[in-house]
Coordinates of C-alpha atoms and ligand atoms in Angstrom, one line a residue:
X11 CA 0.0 0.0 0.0
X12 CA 1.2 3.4 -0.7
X13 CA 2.0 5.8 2.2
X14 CA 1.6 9.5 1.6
X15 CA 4.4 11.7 0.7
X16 CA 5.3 14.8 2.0
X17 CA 7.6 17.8 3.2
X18 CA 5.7 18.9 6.3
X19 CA 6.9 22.2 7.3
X20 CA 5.4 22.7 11.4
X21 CA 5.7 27.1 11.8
X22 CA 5.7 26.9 15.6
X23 CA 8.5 23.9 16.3
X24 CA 9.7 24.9 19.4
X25 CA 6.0 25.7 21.4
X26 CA 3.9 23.3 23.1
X27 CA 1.5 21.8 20.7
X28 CA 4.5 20.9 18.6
X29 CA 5.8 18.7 21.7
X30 CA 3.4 17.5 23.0
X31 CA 1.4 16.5 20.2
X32 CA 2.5 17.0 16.9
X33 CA 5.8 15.1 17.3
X34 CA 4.4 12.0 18.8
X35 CA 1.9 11.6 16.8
X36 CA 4.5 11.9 13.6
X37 CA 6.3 9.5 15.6
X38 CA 3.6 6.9 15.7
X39 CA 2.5 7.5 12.3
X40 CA 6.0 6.5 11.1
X41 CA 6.0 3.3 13.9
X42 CA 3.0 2.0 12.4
X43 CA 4.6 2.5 8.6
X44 CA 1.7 4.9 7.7
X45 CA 4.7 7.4 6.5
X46 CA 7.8 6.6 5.8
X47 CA 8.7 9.1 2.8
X48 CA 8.8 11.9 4.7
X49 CA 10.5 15.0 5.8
X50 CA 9.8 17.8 8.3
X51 CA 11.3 21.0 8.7
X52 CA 10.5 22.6 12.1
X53 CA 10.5 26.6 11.8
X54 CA 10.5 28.9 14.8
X55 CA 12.2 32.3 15.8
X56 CA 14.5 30.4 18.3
X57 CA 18.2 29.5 16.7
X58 CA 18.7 25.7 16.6
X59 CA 20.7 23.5 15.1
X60 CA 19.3 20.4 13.7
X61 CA 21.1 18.0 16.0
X62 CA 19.4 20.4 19.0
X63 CA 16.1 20.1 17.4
X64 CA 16.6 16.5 16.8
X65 CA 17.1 15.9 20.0
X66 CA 14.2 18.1 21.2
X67 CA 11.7 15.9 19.0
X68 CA 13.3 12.7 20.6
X69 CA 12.7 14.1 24.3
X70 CA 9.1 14.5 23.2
X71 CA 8.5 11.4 22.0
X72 CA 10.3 9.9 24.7
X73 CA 8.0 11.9 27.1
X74 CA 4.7 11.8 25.2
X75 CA 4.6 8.8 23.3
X76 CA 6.4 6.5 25.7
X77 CA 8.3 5.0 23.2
X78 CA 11.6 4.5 21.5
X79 CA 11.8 1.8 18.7
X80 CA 13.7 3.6 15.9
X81 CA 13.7 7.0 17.6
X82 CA 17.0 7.9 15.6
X83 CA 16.3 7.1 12.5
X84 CA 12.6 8.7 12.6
X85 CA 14.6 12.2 14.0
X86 CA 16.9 12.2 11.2
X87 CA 13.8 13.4 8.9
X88 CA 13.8 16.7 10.9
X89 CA 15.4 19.6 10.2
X90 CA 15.7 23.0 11.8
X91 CA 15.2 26.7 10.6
X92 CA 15.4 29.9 12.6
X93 CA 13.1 31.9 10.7
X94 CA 11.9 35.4 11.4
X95 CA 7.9 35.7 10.3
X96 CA 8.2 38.9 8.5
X97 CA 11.2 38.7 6.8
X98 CA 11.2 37.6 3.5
X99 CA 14.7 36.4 3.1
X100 CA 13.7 33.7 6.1
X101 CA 11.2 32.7 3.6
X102 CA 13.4 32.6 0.8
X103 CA 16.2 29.9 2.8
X104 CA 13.3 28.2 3.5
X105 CA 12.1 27.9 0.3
X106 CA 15.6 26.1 -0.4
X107 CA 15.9 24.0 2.1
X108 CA 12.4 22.5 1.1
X109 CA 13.6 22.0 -2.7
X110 CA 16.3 20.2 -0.8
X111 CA 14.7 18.3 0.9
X112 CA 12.3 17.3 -1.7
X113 CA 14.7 16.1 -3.7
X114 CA 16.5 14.1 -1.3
X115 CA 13.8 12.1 0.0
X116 CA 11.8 12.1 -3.2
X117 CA 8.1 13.8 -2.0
X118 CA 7.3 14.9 -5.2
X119 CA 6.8 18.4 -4.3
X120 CA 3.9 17.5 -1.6
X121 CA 4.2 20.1 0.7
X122 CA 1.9 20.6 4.2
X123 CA 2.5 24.2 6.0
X124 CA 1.4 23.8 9.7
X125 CA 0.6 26.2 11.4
X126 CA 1.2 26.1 15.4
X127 CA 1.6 29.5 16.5
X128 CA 0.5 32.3 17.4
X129 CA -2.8 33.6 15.7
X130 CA -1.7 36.6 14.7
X131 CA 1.1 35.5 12.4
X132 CA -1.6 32.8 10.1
X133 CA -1.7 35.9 7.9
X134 CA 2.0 37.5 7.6
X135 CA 2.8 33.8 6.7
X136 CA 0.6 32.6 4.2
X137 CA 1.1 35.7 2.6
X138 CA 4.7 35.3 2.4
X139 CA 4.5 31.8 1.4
X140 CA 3.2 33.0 -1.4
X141 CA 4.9 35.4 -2.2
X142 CA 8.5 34.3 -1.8
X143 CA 7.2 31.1 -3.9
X144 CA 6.8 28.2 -1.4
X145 CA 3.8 27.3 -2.8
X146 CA 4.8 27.0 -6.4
X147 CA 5.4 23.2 -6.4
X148 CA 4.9 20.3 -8.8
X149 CA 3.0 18.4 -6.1
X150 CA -0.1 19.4 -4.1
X151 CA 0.5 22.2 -0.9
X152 CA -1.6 22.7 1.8
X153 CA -2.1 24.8 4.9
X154 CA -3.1 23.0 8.2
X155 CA -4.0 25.8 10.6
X156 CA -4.8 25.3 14.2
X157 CA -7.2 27.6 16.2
X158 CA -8.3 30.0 17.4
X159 CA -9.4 31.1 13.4
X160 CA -10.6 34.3 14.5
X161 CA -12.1 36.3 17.7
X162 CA -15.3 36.9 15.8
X163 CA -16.8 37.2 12.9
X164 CA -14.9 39.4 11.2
X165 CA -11.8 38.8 12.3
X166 CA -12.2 35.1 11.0
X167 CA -13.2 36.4 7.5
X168 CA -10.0 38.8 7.5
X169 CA -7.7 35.9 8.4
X170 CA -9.6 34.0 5.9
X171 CA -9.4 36.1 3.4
X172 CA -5.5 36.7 4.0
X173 CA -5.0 32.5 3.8
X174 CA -7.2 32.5 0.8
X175 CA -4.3 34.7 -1.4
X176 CA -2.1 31.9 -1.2
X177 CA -4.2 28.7 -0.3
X178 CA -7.6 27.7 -1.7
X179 CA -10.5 26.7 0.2
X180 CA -9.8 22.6 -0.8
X181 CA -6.4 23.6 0.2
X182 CA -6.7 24.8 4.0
X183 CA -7.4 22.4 6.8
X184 CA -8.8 24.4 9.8
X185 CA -8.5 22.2 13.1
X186 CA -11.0 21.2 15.3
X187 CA -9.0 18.4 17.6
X188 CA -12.7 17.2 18.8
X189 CA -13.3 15.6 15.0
X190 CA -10.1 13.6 15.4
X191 CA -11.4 12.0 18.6
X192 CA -12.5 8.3 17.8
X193 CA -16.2 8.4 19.4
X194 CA -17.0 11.9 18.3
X195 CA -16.2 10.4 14.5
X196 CA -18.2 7.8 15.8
X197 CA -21.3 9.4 16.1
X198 CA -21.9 9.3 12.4
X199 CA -21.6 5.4 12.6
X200 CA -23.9 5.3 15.3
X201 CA -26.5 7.4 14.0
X202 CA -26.1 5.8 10.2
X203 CA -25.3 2.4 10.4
X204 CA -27.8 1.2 13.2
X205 CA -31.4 0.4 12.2
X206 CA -32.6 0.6 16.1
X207 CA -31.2 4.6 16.2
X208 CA -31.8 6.3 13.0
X209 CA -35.7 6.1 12.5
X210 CA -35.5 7.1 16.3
X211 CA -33.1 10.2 15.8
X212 CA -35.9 12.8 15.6
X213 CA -38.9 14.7 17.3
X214 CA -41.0 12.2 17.7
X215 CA -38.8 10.3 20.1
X216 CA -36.2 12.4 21.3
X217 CA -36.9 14.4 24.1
X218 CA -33.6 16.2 24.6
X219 CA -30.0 15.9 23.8
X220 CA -27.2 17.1 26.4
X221 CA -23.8 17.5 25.6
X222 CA -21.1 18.1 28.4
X223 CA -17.6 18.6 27.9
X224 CA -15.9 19.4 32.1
X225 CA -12.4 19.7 32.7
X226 CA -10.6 19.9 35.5
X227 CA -7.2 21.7 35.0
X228 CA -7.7 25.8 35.1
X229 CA -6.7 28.0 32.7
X230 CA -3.1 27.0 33.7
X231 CA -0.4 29.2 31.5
X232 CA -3.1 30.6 29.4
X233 CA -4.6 33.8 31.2
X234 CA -3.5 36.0 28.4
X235 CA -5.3 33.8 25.7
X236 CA -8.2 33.1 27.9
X237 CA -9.1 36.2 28.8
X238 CA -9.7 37.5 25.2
X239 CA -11.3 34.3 24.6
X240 CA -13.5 32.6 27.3
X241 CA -15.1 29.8 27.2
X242 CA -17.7 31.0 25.2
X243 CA -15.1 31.3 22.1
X244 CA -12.5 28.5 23.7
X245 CA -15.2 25.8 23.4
X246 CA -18.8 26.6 22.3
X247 CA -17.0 27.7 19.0
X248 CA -15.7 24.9 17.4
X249 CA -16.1 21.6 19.6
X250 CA -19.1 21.9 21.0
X251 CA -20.7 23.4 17.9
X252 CA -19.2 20.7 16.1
X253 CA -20.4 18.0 18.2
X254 CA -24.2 19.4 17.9
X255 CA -24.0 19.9 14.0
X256 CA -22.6 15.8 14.1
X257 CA -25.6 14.8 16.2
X258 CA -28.3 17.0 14.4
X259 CA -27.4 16.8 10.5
X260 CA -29.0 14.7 8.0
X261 CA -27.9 11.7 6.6
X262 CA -25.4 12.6 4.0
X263 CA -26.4 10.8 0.7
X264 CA -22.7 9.8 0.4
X265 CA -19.6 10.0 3.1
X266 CA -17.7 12.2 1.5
X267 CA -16.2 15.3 2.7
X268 CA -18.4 17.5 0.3
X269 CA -21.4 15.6 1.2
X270 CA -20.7 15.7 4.9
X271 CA -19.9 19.0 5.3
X272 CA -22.6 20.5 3.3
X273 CA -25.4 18.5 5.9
X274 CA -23.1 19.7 8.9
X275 CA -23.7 22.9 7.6
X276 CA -27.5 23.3 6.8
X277 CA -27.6 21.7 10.8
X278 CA -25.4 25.2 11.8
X279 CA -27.4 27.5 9.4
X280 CA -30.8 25.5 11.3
X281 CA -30.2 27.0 14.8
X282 CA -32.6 29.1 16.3
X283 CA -31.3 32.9 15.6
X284 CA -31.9 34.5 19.5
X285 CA -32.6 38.8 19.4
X286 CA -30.5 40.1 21.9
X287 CA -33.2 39.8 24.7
X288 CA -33.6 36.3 24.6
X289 CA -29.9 35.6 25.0
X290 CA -29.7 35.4 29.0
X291 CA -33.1 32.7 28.4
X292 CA -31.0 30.3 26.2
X293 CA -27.2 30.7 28.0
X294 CA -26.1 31.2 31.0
X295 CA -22.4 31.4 32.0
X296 CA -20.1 31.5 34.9
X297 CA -16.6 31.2 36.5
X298 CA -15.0 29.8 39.0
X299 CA -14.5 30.4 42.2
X300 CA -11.2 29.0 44.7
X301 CA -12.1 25.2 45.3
X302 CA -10.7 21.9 46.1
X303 CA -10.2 19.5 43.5
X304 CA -9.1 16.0 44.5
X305 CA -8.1 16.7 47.7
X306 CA -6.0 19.7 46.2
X307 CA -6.9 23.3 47.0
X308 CA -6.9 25.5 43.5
X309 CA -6.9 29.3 43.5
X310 CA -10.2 31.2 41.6
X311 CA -9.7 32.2 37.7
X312 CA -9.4 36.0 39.1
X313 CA -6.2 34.9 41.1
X314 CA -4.8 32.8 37.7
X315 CA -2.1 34.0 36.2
X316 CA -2.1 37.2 33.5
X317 CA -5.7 37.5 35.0
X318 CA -7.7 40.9 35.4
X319 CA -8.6 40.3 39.3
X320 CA -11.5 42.1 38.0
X321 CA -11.7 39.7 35.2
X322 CA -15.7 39.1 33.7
X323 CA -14.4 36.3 31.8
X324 CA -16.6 32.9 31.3
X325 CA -15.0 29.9 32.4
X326 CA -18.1 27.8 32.1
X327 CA -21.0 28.5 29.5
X328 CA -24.3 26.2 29.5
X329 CA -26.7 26.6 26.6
X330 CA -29.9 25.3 24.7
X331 CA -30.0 25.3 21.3
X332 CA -33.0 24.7 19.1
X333 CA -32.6 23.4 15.5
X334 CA -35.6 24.8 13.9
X335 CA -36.3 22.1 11.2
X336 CA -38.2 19.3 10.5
X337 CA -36.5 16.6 12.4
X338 CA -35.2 18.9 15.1
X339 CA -38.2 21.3 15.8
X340 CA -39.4 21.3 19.9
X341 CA -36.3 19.0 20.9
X342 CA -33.4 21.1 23.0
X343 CA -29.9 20.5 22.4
X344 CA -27.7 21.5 25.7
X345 CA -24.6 21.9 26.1
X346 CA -22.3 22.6 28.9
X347 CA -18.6 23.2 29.6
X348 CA -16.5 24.4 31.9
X349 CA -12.9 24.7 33.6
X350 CA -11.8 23.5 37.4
X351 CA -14.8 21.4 37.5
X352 CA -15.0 17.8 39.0
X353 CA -14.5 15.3 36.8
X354 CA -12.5 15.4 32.9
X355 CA -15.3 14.2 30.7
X356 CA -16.7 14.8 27.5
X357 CA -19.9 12.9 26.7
X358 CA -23.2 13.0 25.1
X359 CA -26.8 12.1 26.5
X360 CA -29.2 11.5 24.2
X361 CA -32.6 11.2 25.6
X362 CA -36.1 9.6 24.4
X363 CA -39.2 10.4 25.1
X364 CA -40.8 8.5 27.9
X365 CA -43.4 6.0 26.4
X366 CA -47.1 6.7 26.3
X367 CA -48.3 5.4 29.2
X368 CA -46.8 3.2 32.4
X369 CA -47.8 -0.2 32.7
X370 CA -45.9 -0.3 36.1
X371 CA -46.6 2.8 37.8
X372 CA -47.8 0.8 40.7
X373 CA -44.3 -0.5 41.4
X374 CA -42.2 1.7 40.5
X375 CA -43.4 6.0 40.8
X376 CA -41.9 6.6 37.6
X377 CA -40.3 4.8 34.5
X378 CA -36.6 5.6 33.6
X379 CA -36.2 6.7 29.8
X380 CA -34.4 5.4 27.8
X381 CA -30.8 6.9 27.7
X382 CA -28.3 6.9 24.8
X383 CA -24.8 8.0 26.2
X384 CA -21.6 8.4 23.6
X385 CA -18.7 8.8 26.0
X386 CA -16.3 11.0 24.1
X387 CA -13.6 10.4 26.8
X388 CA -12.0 9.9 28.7
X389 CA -13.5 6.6 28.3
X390 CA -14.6 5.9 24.9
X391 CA -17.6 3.4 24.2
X392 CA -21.7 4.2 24.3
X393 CA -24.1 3.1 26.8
X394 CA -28.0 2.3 26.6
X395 CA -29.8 2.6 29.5
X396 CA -33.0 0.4 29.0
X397 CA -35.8 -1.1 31.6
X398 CA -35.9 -4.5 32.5
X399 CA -37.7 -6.7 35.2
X400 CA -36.2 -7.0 38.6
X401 CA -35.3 -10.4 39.5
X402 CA -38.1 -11.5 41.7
X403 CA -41.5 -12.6 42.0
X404 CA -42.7 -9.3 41.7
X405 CA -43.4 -7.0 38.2
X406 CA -41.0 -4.5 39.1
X407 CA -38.8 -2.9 36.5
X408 CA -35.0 -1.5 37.2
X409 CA -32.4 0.2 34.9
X410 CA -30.3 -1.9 33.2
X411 CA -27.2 -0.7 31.5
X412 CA -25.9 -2.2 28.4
X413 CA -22.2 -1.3 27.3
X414 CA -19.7 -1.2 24.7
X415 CA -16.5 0.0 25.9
X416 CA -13.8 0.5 23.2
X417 CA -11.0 -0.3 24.5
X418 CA -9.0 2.7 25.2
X419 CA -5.6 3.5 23.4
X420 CA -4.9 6.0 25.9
X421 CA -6.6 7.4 29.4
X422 CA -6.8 10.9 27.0
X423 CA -7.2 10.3 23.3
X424 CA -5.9 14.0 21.9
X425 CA -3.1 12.4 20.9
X426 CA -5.0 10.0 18.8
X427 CA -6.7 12.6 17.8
X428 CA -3.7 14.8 16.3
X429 CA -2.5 11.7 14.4
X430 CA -5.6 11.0 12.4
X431 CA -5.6 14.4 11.5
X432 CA -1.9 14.9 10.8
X433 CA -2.5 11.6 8.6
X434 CA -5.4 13.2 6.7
X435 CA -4.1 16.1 5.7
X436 CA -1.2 14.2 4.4
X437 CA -3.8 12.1 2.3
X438 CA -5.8 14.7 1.5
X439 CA -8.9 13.6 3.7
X440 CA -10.8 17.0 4.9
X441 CA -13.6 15.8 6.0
X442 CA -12.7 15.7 10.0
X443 CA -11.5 19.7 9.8
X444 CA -13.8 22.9 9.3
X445 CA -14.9 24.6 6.4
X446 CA -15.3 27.9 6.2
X447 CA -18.7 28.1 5.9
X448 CA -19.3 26.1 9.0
X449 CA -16.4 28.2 10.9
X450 CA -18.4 31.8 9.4
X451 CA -22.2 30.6 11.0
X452 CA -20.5 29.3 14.5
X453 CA -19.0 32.8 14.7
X454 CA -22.0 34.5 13.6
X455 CA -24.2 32.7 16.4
X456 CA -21.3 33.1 18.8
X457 CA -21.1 36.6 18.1
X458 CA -24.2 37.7 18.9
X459 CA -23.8 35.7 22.6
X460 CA -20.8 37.7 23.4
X461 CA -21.9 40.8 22.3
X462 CA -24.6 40.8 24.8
X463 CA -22.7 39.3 27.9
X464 CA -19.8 41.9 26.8
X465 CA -22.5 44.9 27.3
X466 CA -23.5 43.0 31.0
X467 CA -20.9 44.8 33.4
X468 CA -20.9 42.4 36.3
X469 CA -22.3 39.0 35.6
X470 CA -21.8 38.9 39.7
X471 CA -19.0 35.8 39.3
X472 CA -17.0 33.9 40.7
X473 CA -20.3 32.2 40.7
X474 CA -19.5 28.5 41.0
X475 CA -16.3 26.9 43.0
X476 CA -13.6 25.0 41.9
X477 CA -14.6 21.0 41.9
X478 CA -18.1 21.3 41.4
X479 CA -20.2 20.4 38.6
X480 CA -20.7 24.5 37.7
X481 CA -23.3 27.4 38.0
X482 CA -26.8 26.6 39.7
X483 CA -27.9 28.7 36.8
X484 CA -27.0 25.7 34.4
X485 CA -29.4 23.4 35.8
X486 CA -32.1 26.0 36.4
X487 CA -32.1 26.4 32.3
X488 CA -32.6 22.9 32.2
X489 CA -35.2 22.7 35.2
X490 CA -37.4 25.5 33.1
X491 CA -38.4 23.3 30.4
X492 CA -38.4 20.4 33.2
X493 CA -35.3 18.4 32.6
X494 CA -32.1 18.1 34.3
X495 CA -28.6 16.9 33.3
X496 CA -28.4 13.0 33.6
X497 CA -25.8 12.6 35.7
X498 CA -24.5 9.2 34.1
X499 CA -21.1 7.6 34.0
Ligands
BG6_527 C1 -8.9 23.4 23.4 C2 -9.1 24.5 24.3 O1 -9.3 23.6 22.1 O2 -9.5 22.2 23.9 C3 -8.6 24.2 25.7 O3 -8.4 25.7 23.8 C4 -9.3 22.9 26.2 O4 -8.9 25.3 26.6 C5 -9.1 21.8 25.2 O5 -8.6 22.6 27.4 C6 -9.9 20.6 25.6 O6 -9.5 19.5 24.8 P1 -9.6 18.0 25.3 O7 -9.2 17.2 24.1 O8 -8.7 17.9 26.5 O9 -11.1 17.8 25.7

């Protein structure tokens, strides 16, 4: 079988998403023979040689990957360049060094640009790929660009417009980690290859679907980032958008990347548009307070790091979203995520209606429903919670739980994540990253979120502690429209 080819040039070498992920995950797709004709330059302002970069990569594998069966011969594909972003000559070496390397290890001219950076620099370099003639090659080029794409709105279409001088739209691979995660591409397989979910997947028998993504760690080194961002923009953005538009889009009439993307997107451009009053009904927010998390004690976000100690930032954002079409219309879609809360978990509750009437209402004062639950991670695998008869002589029902566990590569699967999606844009596979018509409509309904919590002056936070499960105001938006968040594991 043939293994892709490419020069894979990673702008951000010496940063953290390049160690901690991006090399391991090279590193595994060359253990498992998925690459092997393959070189990869690692640019970053720092001056290196390429023995000290080498030798950088092989600490992160050793550290991140565990592992070290061939570690010097997969390190001898790197190579180093100090390159300064808006100088042109830096651009120019590197445009040598690739033609080099190209020709030594025979990649036909593929070339991937990943970016890993800094936000504000996408532009300044795409633009001077082009124009100091990186991207004139005989094979394909492609830009792999990592978030945040944009603060808003507008500043996503500026960047996008800046990538689009150089790249084209089949070109650029926008990031979302969460569609490299095994379950969360496994919703698709749930939903379309299961006879006994997919004439259920509507109205008529949903009653609600919750989506909860918690994580425990703060914003650690991040304040500067964070606080520009929030959760609102961290999270709700891309993943948890992402997730919804996964569990709410049509069948696609083929699995391609066209046909997929253009359902995900008629799911986004389905949402329920709220005016600027009804904002505060549909999300609530929050941050947190000082708390103890497994037995440690962990400051509030306002004591974090290269945080305002005034900060109104959202560390936790809870939301209903409607989906105003035919299959979707009355059903809610939750979601919830925050920071510093109790548990690192990521999965999805999908919940039918109860059944039309209760045969055992004498036994039992009310019947479970029946619960779907996709566990994104950190365990990976789907449980149905159904109602059987209880052992006995009596008729009385009880829960039973059926489940499929996958079994886990790793407690956290990002890193799995990173090398599907590393893999794919070597092979040309787009379907698990965002197009730019799905990025434009989650920043357009994002948009008008912030703009009113941004007017709100003081949202009265820290409003939940450290360790908890978040806000009381998340479950009162449930408790409204008489649900609650099914506290399953
Ligand atoms: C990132 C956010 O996109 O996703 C982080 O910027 C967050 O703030 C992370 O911690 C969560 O990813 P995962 O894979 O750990 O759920």
């Amino acid at each position: 079988k043939q293994t892709p080819t490419a020069l894979l040039m990673i702008f951000g070498a010496t940063g953290d998403l390049a160690k901690r992920k991006l090399f391991p995950s090279i590193y595994r797709l060359f253990k498992k023979g998925k690459i092997s004709n393959f070189a990869v330059v690692g640019v970053a302002r720092r001056s290196l040689t390429n023995e000290e970069f080498q030798q950088n990569v092989k600490d992160s594998v050793l550290t991140f990957a565990k592992e070290s069966e061939n570690i010097d011969e997969f390190i001898s594909h790197f190579y180093y360049h100090s390159h300064d972003v808006a100088n042109s000559t830096s651009y120019k070496e590197l445009k040598e060094i690739a033609e080099n390397l190209d020709h030594q290890y025979e990649l036909d001219g593929n070339r991937v640009f990943y970016l890993a950076m800094a936000p504000e620099f996408f532009g300044t370099i795409a633009e001077h790929i082009k124009s100091e003639g990186l991207t004139e090659t005989k094979g394909y080029k492609r830009l792999v660009i990592e978030k945040p794409f944009g603060h808003s709105f507008d500043s996503a279409q500026e960047l996008n417009d800046q990538l689009r001088t150089a790249f084209s739209e089949d070109e650029i691979y926008r990031i979302d980690h969460y569609l490299g995660k095994e379950m969360v591409q496994n919703i698709e397989v749930i939903r379309f290859a299961n006879a006994i979910f997919e004439p259920l997947w509507n109205s008529r028998y949903i009653s609600n679907i919750q989506v909860t993504s918690s994580e425990v760690l703060g914003v650690e080194e991040r304040g500067r980032y964070y606080e520009t961002s929030g959760a609102l923009r961290d999270m709700v953005q891309n993943h948890m958008l992402q997730m919804v538009a996964l569990l709410a889009m049509e069948p696609p009439i083929r699995l391609n990347t066209e046909e997929i993307r253009s359902e995900k997107v008629r799911a986004l451009r389905s949402l329920r548009w709220m005016k600027k009053d009804e904002v505060n009904q549909y999300f609530v927010r929050g941050q947190y307070g000082k708390g103890t998390i497994q037995g440690q004690e962990v400051p509030a976000y306002r004591e974090e790091a290269m945080v305002d100690p005034e900060s109104n930032t959202e560390t936790f954002v809870a939301g209903k979203l409607m989906i105003d079409n035919f299959r979707w219309a009355g059903v809610p879609f939750y979601i919830r995520t925050g920071k510093r809360m109790d548990t690192k978990s990521t999965k999805i509750v999908v919940q039918f209606k109860d059944i039309p009437m209760n045969l055992y209402y004498k036994s039992e004062e009310h019947l479970n429903p029946n619960l779907l639950v996709i566990h994104i991670q950190p365990e990976e695998g789907i449980t149905l919670m159904l109602n059987a008869k209880k052992t006995g002589t009596s008729m009385k029902t009880t829960t039973v739980k059926l489940d499929f566990a996958n079994k886990s590569v790793d407690t956290m699967n990002t890193p799995e994540a990173y090398e599907k999606l590393l893999y794919d844009s070597m092979r040309g596979d787009a379907t698990n990253f965002t197009h730019w018509d799905e990025v434009a409509l989650s920043w357009k309904f994002v948009d008008n979120i912030s703009e009113v919590w941004e007017k709100e002056t003081d949202p009265t936070f820290p409003n939940y502690a450290s360790g908890t499960t978040g806000p009381d105001c998340a479950d009162e938006l449930l408790a409204k429209d008489g649900n609650f968040w099914w506290p399953v594991d």
